[in-house]
């Protein structure tokens, strides 16, 4: 078993992310505008003087085909598309670099008029989160050798060069430099979003895990097992055994720019319903899931991770404290049970950053598969 340290995507200035337009999957009626943006962005880049082959132009225009191979993300200002990135699964028609288990980013592009606004970085962070939700082992990409600003952005986000996977176009002579960022912490465990056929099993796992240390009222029990509702609104993560696929544990986080509990404040990521299957205890699954949440916070550029826990959950408290979480006494409150008894609801928090903070300045990139992208930290 190999542990893969993940120090990707250190914190970004919250002001930058706050003013980033909404990033979400492209709609069918936006396909033409998305394809036009790609052509315009690449045309304004350092390789814009090169002739565009018919095959390449068809690739750029096939928004529907790229979406079917994974996800096409777009950034919008009002109704105007100002940025895009295609996140592709391995072994799909438009993936060319990804190996089995990996995901790949292609056609990262930002409107030339939107340079310096942080869109390039925001699209890359969103692409990483999509790949993380799939349970991909890593996210890979390539960019032209002349795209030094793109290379700086990828390095700052935690990508590493993979020279053995570099390619040079026979038609244009452009050298494409390969980069890779690991997303899974361990070879023996995969963390991804829950699937529809796992909802009931995750509900049972979570209820059983909480019942060990906590007296469950009917209302709280109903909240714990409402996994289907939670998965529609938030993110329900599962840790699965990489060999057998068995469910080992779970935790829930909110979608970007939202909260899953009243505890979270601006610039914070909260999480709930951390549970480990009885047969998976002592495998470090609880720790892995908390580290996964910290990694997600770094991907989003979120400064702090916070949580609530009950006083009876001593093992959970030891876990959080062992990972550097500290009590937030000013946010704790007395919870009144329906039977009139009460207890102090504990609060914990920890800075999400691990490693060097994001460099200041503006990065922009354009070329082989990243065009006219800007990043302001």
Tab-separated table of C-alpha atoms in Angstrom:
chain	number	residue	atom	x	y	z
A	1	UNK	CA	0.000	0.000	0.000
A	2	UNK	CA	1.300	3.447	-0.943
A	3	UNK	CA	0.189	6.718	0.614
A	4	UNK	CA	-0.058	9.624	-1.820
A	5	UNK	CA	0.396	13.006	-0.112
A	6	UNK	CA	-1.983	15.573	-1.591
A	7	UNK	CA	-0.909	19.179	-1.154
A	8	UNK	CA	-2.769	20.463	-4.193
A	9	UNK	CA	-4.553	23.744	-4.535
A	10	UNK	CA	-3.376	25.794	-1.546
A	11	UNK	CA	-5.715	28.520	-0.362
A	12	UNK	CA	-6.618	31.333	-2.710
A	13	UNK	CA	-7.573	34.854	-1.736
A	14	UNK	CA	-11.249	34.569	-0.806
A	15	UNK	CA	-12.002	37.824	-2.628
A	16	UNK	CA	-10.941	36.240	-5.910
A	17	UNK	CA	-13.176	33.206	-5.522
A	18	UNK	CA	-16.069	35.256	-4.196
A	19	UNK	CA	-16.240	37.222	-7.435
A	20	UNK	CA	-15.781	34.249	-9.747
A	21	UNK	CA	-18.861	33.677	-11.937
A	22	UNK	CA	-20.933	30.574	-11.423
A	23	UNK	CA	-19.301	27.442	-12.832
A	24	UNK	CA	-21.604	24.560	-13.707
A	25	UNK	CA	-22.244	22.050	-16.533
A	26	UNK	CA	-22.986	23.501	-19.950
A	27	UNK	CA	-26.621	23.590	-21.063
A	28	UNK	CA	-27.667	22.328	-24.522
A	29	UNK	CA	-28.608	25.849	-25.647
A	30	UNK	CA	-25.088	27.069	-24.775
A	31	UNK	CA	-23.192	24.624	-27.002
A	32	UNK	CA	-22.620	27.016	-29.896
A	33	UNK	CA	-21.432	29.824	-27.610
A	34	UNK	CA	-19.108	27.440	-25.745
A	35	UNK	CA	-17.521	26.229	-28.994
A	36	UNK	CA	-17.151	29.788	-30.294
A	37	UNK	CA	-15.414	30.837	-27.072
A	38	UNK	CA	-12.904	28.002	-27.449
A	39	UNK	CA	-12.028	29.037	-31.010
A	40	UNK	CA	-11.671	32.687	-30.011
A	41	UNK	CA	-9.577	31.954	-26.931
A	42	UNK	CA	-7.163	29.607	-28.689
A	43	UNK	CA	-6.937	32.013	-31.608
A	44	UNK	CA	-5.721	34.729	-29.238
A	45	UNK	CA	-3.088	32.482	-27.641
A	46	UNK	CA	0.568	31.890	-28.514
A	47	UNK	CA	-0.389	29.126	-30.959
A	48	UNK	CA	-3.121	31.154	-32.632
A	49	UNK	CA	-0.990	31.600	-35.749
A	50	UNK	CA	-1.084	27.871	-36.510
A	51	UNK	CA	-3.596	26.436	-38.966
A	52	UNK	CA	-6.474	24.554	-37.310
A	53	UNK	CA	-7.125	21.113	-38.748
A	54	UNK	CA	-10.637	19.966	-39.601
A	55	UNK	CA	-10.346	17.237	-36.962
A	56	UNK	CA	-9.382	19.750	-34.279
A	57	UNK	CA	-12.181	22.132	-35.265
A	58	UNK	CA	-14.721	19.298	-35.106
A	59	UNK	CA	-13.448	18.440	-31.609
A	60	UNK	CA	-13.877	22.043	-30.472
A	61	UNK	CA	-17.406	22.222	-31.881
A	62	UNK	CA	-18.604	18.894	-30.457
A	63	UNK	CA	-19.751	20.172	-27.069
A	64	UNK	CA	-22.344	17.415	-26.823
A	65	UNK	CA	-19.770	14.704	-27.531
A	66	UNK	CA	-17.355	16.074	-24.949
A	67	UNK	CA	-20.138	16.253	-22.362
A	68	UNK	CA	-21.016	12.621	-23.101
A	69	UNK	CA	-17.373	11.722	-22.396
A	70	UNK	CA	-17.476	13.322	-18.955
A	71	UNK	CA	-18.466	16.904	-18.201
A	72	UNK	CA	-18.203	20.282	-19.914
A	73	UNK	CA	-18.012	23.086	-17.352
A	74	UNK	CA	-18.730	26.703	-18.217
A	75	UNK	CA	-18.277	29.952	-16.306
A	76	UNK	CA	-20.933	32.587	-16.861
A	77	UNK	CA	-21.319	36.312	-16.349
A	78	UNK	CA	-25.047	36.780	-16.592
A	79	UNK	CA	-26.014	34.820	-19.689
A	80	UNK	CA	-22.602	35.187	-21.296
A	81	UNK	CA	-20.150	32.284	-21.250
A	82	UNK	CA	-16.685	33.551	-20.331
A	83	UNK	CA	-14.808	30.304	-19.675
A	84	UNK	CA	-14.944	26.568	-20.213
A	85	UNK	CA	-13.151	23.303	-19.435
A	86	UNK	CA	-13.872	19.740	-20.531
A	87	UNK	CA	-13.297	17.010	-17.933
A	88	UNK	CA	-13.068	13.648	-19.685
A	89	UNK	CA	-13.062	10.085	-18.445
A	90	UNK	CA	-10.288	7.758	-19.586
A	91	UNK	CA	-10.938	5.621	-22.672
A	92	UNK	CA	-13.603	7.987	-24.055
A	93	UNK	CA	-13.371	9.349	-27.619
A	94	UNK	CA	-11.794	12.709	-26.755
A	95	UNK	CA	-9.464	11.596	-23.969
A	96	UNK	CA	-5.905	11.217	-25.245
A	97	UNK	CA	-3.629	11.289	-22.184
A	98	UNK	CA	-5.594	9.659	-19.333
A	99	UNK	CA	-4.788	6.100	-18.317
A	100	UNK	CA	-7.472	3.804	-16.835
A	101	UNK	CA	-8.689	5.261	-13.546
A	102	UNK	CA	-7.605	8.808	-14.405
A	103	UNK	CA	-9.580	11.839	-15.628
A	104	UNK	CA	-8.320	14.436	-18.089
A	105	UNK	CA	-8.854	18.151	-18.675
A	106	UNK	CA	-8.916	19.470	-22.223
A	107	UNK	CA	-9.944	22.736	-23.869
A	108	UNK	CA	-9.475	24.943	-20.826
A	109	UNK	CA	-10.295	28.372	-22.219
A	110	UNK	CA	-11.144	31.849	-20.958
A	111	UNK	CA	-12.508	34.793	-22.925
A	112	UNK	CA	-9.510	37.026	-23.784
A	113	UNK	CA	-11.440	39.985	-22.375
A	114	UNK	CA	-11.719	38.307	-18.966
A	115	UNK	CA	-8.002	37.882	-18.297
A	116	UNK	CA	-6.800	38.552	-14.765
A	117	UNK	CA	-10.082	37.679	-13.059
A	118	UNK	CA	-9.134	34.250	-11.672
A	119	UNK	CA	-11.309	32.300	-14.101
A	120	UNK	CA	-8.574	29.938	-15.247
A	121	UNK	CA	-7.764	28.887	-11.704
A	122	UNK	CA	-11.441	28.642	-10.757
A	123	UNK	CA	-12.153	26.372	-13.742
A	124	UNK	CA	-9.204	24.164	-12.847
A	125	UNK	CA	-10.368	23.882	-9.235
A	126	UNK	CA	-13.874	22.984	-10.414
A	127	UNK	CA	-12.420	20.395	-12.822
A	128	UNK	CA	-10.419	18.821	-9.999
A	129	UNK	CA	-13.566	18.572	-7.895
A	130	UNK	CA	-15.460	16.849	-10.713
A	131	UNK	CA	-12.675	14.272	-11.044
A	132	UNK	CA	-12.634	13.847	-7.262
A	133	UNK	CA	-16.385	13.176	-7.267
A	134	UNK	CA	-15.854	10.432	-9.854
A	135	UNK	CA	-13.255	8.784	-7.656
A	136	UNK	CA	-10.538	9.299	-10.257
A	137	UNK	CA	-7.016	8.332	-9.237
A	138	UNK	CA	-5.621	11.545	-10.716
A	139	UNK	CA	-6.359	14.434	-13.053
A	140	UNK	CA	-4.042	14.776	-16.045
A	141	UNK	CA	-3.597	17.422	-18.732
A	142	UNK	CA	-1.139	18.700	-21.283
A	143	UNK	CA	-0.215	22.183	-22.409
A	144	UNK	CA	2.083	23.658	-25.032
A	145	UNK	CA	5.734	24.180	-24.108
A	146	UNK	CA	5.346	27.908	-24.802
A	147	UNK	CA	2.562	28.182	-22.227
A	148	UNK	CA	4.843	29.095	-19.356
A	149	UNK	CA	2.093	30.865	-17.442
A	150	UNK	CA	-0.167	27.818	-17.712
A	151	UNK	CA	2.650	25.650	-16.442
A	152	UNK	CA	3.115	27.975	-13.460
A	153	UNK	CA	-0.602	27.752	-12.666
A	154	UNK	CA	-0.618	23.964	-12.795
A	155	UNK	CA	2.490	23.719	-10.661
A	156	UNK	CA	0.972	26.062	-8.105
A	157	UNK	CA	-2.151	23.910	-7.948
A	158	UNK	CA	-0.023	20.863	-7.185
A	159	UNK	CA	0.376	19.237	-10.609
A	160	UNK	CA	3.661	17.503	-11.364
A	161	UNK	CA	5.342	17.114	-14.722
A	162	UNK	CA	5.245	13.671	-16.337
A	163	UNK	CA	7.858	13.916	-19.124
A	164	UNK	CA	7.368	10.287	-20.140
A	165	UNK	CA	3.848	11.197	-21.316
A	166	UNK	CA	4.781	14.306	-23.332
A	167	UNK	CA	3.694	14.285	-26.969
A	168	UNK	CA	4.692	16.304	-30.021
A	169	UNK	CA	2.188	16.954	-32.795
A	170	UNK	CA	3.414	15.585	-36.110
A	171	UNK	CA	1.313	18.153	-37.983
A	172	UNK	CA	2.223	21.345	-36.099
A	173	UNK	CA	5.391	20.404	-34.243
A	174	UNK	CA	3.916	21.711	-30.986
A	175	UNK	CA	5.379	19.971	-27.948
A	176	UNK	CA	2.692	19.218	-25.354
A	177	UNK	CA	3.925	18.864	-21.781
A	178	UNK	CA	2.034	16.380	-19.581
A	179	UNK	CA	1.046	17.129	-15.978
A	180	UNK	CA	-0.616	14.984	-13.307
A	181	UNK	CA	-2.166	15.570	-9.884
A	182	UNK	CA	-3.035	12.541	-7.666
A	183	UNK	CA	-6.509	12.648	-6.104
A	184	UNK	CA	-6.679	9.463	-4.036
A	185	UNK	CA	-4.717	9.147	-0.799
A	186	UNK	CA	-4.343	5.383	-0.723
A	187	UNK	CA	-4.083	2.574	-3.245
A	188	UNK	CA	-6.380	0.305	-1.236
A	189	UNK	CA	-9.264	2.776	-0.758
A	190	UNK	CA	-11.209	4.908	-3.236
A	191	UNK	CA	-13.210	7.968	-2.101
A	192	UNK	CA	-15.979	9.154	-4.434
A	193	UNK	CA	-19.603	10.288	-4.430
A	194	UNK	CA	-22.252	7.779	-3.421
A	195	UNK	CA	-24.101	5.989	-6.226
A	196	UNK	CA	-27.868	5.575	-6.370
A	197	UNK	CA	-27.732	1.850	-5.671
A	198	UNK	CA	-25.682	2.466	-2.506
A	199	UNK	CA	-28.074	4.896	-0.790
A	200	UNK	CA	-29.748	2.351	1.505
A	201	UNK	CA	-26.450	0.722	2.467
A	202	UNK	CA	-24.898	4.088	3.328
A	203	UNK	CA	-27.939	4.958	5.454
A	204	UNK	CA	-27.570	1.697	7.378
A	205	UNK	CA	-23.813	2.176	7.779
A	206	UNK	CA	-24.203	5.715	9.132
A	207	UNK	CA	-27.026	4.840	11.509
A	208	UNK	CA	-25.074	1.891	12.918
A	209	UNK	CA	-21.929	3.979	13.357
A	210	UNK	CA	-23.766	6.718	15.274
A	211	UNK	CA	-25.757	4.298	17.425
A	212	UNK	CA	-22.529	2.937	18.939
A	213	UNK	CA	-21.703	6.172	20.768
A	214	UNK	CA	-24.868	8.243	20.670
A	215	UNK	CA	-28.458	7.921	21.818
A	216	UNK	CA	-30.473	8.548	18.656
A	217	UNK	CA	-33.764	10.357	18.988
A	218	UNK	CA	-36.358	9.596	16.294
A	219	UNK	CA	-35.755	12.983	14.678
A	220	UNK	CA	-31.981	12.636	14.627
A	221	UNK	CA	-32.233	9.074	13.332
A	222	UNK	CA	-34.435	10.292	10.466
A	223	UNK	CA	-31.853	12.975	9.679
A	224	UNK	CA	-29.011	10.444	9.656
A	225	UNK	CA	-30.717	8.008	7.266
A	226	UNK	CA	-31.968	10.699	4.835
A	227	UNK	CA	-29.047	9.947	2.523
A	228	UNK	CA	-31.063	10.276	-0.693
A	229	UNK	CA	-32.221	13.789	0.224
A	230	UNK	CA	-28.691	14.719	1.306
A	231	UNK	CA	-27.165	13.443	-1.936
A	232	UNK	CA	-29.530	15.588	-4.013
A	233	UNK	CA	-28.611	18.789	-2.206
A	234	UNK	CA	-25.074	18.164	-0.996
A	235	UNK	CA	-22.193	15.706	-1.544
A	236	UNK	CA	-22.325	12.298	0.126
A	237	UNK	CA	-18.856	10.757	-0.075
A	238	UNK	CA	-18.109	7.088	0.365
A	239	UNK	CA	-14.834	5.296	1.002
A	240	UNK	CA	-14.783	1.935	-0.754
A	241	UNK	CA	-12.344	-0.939	-0.775
A	242	UNK	CA	-10.408	-0.648	-4.037
A	243	UNK	CA	-10.296	-4.413	-4.527
A	244	UNK	CA	-13.779	-5.558	-3.452
A	245	UNK	CA	-15.822	-2.358	-3.753
A	246	UNK	CA	-17.147	-2.821	-0.197
A	247	UNK	CA	-18.407	0.296	1.574
A	248	UNK	CA	-16.032	1.280	4.367
A	249	UNK	CA	-17.199	4.720	5.477
A	250	UNK	CA	-18.954	7.936	4.570
A	251	UNK	CA	-19.015	11.702	5.167
A	252	UNK	CA	-21.139	14.535	3.770
A	253	UNK	CA	-20.105	18.015	2.610
A	254	UNK	CA	-22.022	20.909	1.065
A	255	UNK	CA	-21.736	21.989	-2.541
A	256	UNK	CA	-19.409	24.918	-3.188
A	257	UNK	CA	-20.588	28.232	-1.681
A	258	UNK	CA	-23.125	26.464	0.552
A	259	UNK	CA	-23.220	25.006	4.068
A	260	UNK	CA	-24.539	21.735	5.466
A	261	UNK	CA	-25.027	23.040	9.024
A	262	UNK	CA	-25.567	26.379	10.815
A	263	UNK	CA	-21.982	26.175	12.087
A	264	UNK	CA	-20.170	27.271	8.938
A	265	UNK	CA	-19.308	30.898	8.305
A	266	UNK	CA	-18.038	32.614	5.159
A	267	UNK	CA	-14.770	31.066	4.011
A	268	UNK	CA	-15.399	27.781	5.853
A	269	UNK	CA	-16.320	24.244	4.818
A	270	UNK	CA	-18.376	22.171	7.248
A	271	UNK	CA	-19.076	18.453	7.147
A	272	UNK	CA	-21.442	16.015	8.840
A	273	UNK	CA	-22.341	12.349	9.187
A	274	UNK	CA	-18.839	10.903	9.354
A	275	UNK	CA	-19.298	7.172	9.857
A	276	UNK	CA	-17.168	4.052	9.507
A	277	UNK	CA	-18.452	0.514	8.999
A	278	UNK	CA	-17.837	-1.760	12.005
A	279	UNK	CA	-15.820	-4.203	9.917
A	280	UNK	CA	-13.599	-1.366	8.604
A	281	UNK	CA	-12.561	0.074	11.954
A	282	UNK	CA	-8.840	0.307	12.658
A	283	UNK	CA	-8.129	0.743	8.935
A	284	UNK	CA	-7.773	4.512	9.221
A	285	UNK	CA	-10.969	5.169	7.266
A	286	UNK	CA	-12.233	7.930	9.571
A	287	UNK	CA	-8.913	9.736	9.306
A	288	UNK	CA	-8.855	9.285	5.529
A	289	UNK	CA	-12.342	10.802	5.156
A	290	UNK	CA	-11.471	13.838	7.301
A	291	UNK	CA	-8.297	14.335	5.274
A	292	UNK	CA	-10.462	14.067	2.158
A	293	UNK	CA	-12.637	16.927	3.453
A	294	UNK	CA	-9.522	19.008	4.147
A	295	UNK	CA	-8.311	18.302	0.610
A	296	UNK	CA	-11.699	19.342	-0.802
A	297	UNK	CA	-11.454	22.596	1.139
A	298	UNK	CA	-8.049	23.270	-0.388
A	299	UNK	CA	-9.410	22.530	-3.862
A	300	UNK	CA	-12.055	25.186	-3.290
A	301	UNK	CA	-9.622	27.665	-1.790
A	302	UNK	CA	-11.542	27.494	1.499
A	303	UNK	CA	-9.599	28.613	4.551
A	304	UNK	CA	-11.046	26.484	7.346
A	305	UNK	CA	-12.918	23.240	7.995
A	306	UNK	CA	-15.416	23.125	10.894
A	307	UNK	CA	-17.689	20.525	12.462
A	308	UNK	CA	-19.961	19.736	15.390
A	309	UNK	CA	-19.788	16.581	17.480
A	310	UNK	CA	-21.470	15.282	20.615
A	311	UNK	CA	-19.676	14.866	23.960
A	312	UNK	CA	-20.207	11.088	23.895
A	313	UNK	CA	-18.239	10.694	20.653
A	314	UNK	CA	-14.878	10.458	22.374
A	315	UNK	CA	-13.187	8.475	19.605
A	316	UNK	CA	-14.214	11.113	17.052
A	317	UNK	CA	-12.855	13.866	19.279
A	318	UNK	CA	-9.507	12.064	19.520
A	319	UNK	CA	-9.452	11.753	15.738
A	320	UNK	CA	-10.129	15.458	15.161
A	321	UNK	CA	-7.633	16.586	17.761
A	322	UNK	CA	-5.026	14.222	16.335
A	323	UNK	CA	-5.515	15.899	12.953
A	324	UNK	CA	-4.979	19.368	14.387
A	325	UNK	CA	-8.574	20.465	14.999
A	326	UNK	CA	-9.147	22.694	18.024
A	327	UNK	CA	-12.292	23.453	20.028
A	328	UNK	CA	-14.304	26.482	18.976
A	329	UNK	CA	-15.750	27.193	22.420
A	330	UNK	CA	-17.507	30.380	21.327
A	331	UNK	CA	-19.619	28.394	18.832
A	332	UNK	CA	-20.724	25.629	21.167
A	333	UNK	CA	-24.282	25.485	22.444
A	334	UNK	CA	-26.554	23.454	24.679
A	335	UNK	CA	-28.754	21.060	22.714
A	336	UNK	CA	-32.129	20.298	24.286
A	337	UNK	CA	-33.487	16.793	23.747
A	338	UNK	CA	-37.234	16.201	23.349
A	339	UNK	CA	-37.279	14.441	26.750
A	340	UNK	CA	-35.980	17.559	28.502
A	341	UNK	CA	-32.376	16.417	28.929
A	342	UNK	CA	-29.576	18.345	27.296
A	343	UNK	CA	-25.904	18.211	26.349
A	344	UNK	CA	-23.206	20.585	25.108
A	345	UNK	CA	-22.749	20.372	21.320
A	346	UNK	CA	-19.013	20.657	20.720
A	347	UNK	CA	-17.486	22.576	17.818
A	348	UNK	CA	-14.091	22.042	16.213
A	349	UNK	CA	-12.159	23.864	13.492
A	350	UNK	CA	-8.860	23.659	11.633
A	351	UNK	CA	-7.144	25.655	8.920
A	352	UNK	CA	-7.407	23.708	5.676
A	353	UNK	CA	-4.054	24.746	4.249
A	354	UNK	CA	-1.192	22.273	4.308
A	355	UNK	CA	1.887	23.433	2.521
A	356	UNK	CA	2.865	26.687	0.929
A	357	UNK	CA	0.202	29.320	0.466
A	358	UNK	CA	-0.774	30.247	-3.064
A	359	UNK	CA	1.637	32.638	-4.703
A	360	UNK	CA	0.428	36.130	-5.339
A	361	UNK	CA	0.286	37.611	-8.803
A	362	UNK	CA	-1.496	36.805	-12.040
A	363	UNK	CA	-0.975	33.710	-14.165
A	364	UNK	CA	-2.323	33.247	-17.669
A	365	UNK	CA	-2.046	30.370	-20.089
A	366	UNK	CA	-2.903	29.458	-23.644
A	367	UNK	CA	-2.048	26.777	-26.133
A	368	UNK	CA	-2.334	23.070	-26.819
A	369	UNK	CA	-5.173	22.307	-24.407
A	370	UNK	CA	-5.399	25.457	-22.282
A	371	UNK	CA	-6.205	28.699	-24.063
A	372	UNK	CA	-6.040	32.306	-22.883
A	373	UNK	CA	-6.507	31.303	-19.247
A	374	UNK	CA	-5.888	33.800	-16.449
A	375	UNK	CA	-5.418	33.190	-12.761
A	376	UNK	CA	-5.185	35.874	-10.104
A	377	UNK	CA	-4.222	34.684	-6.638
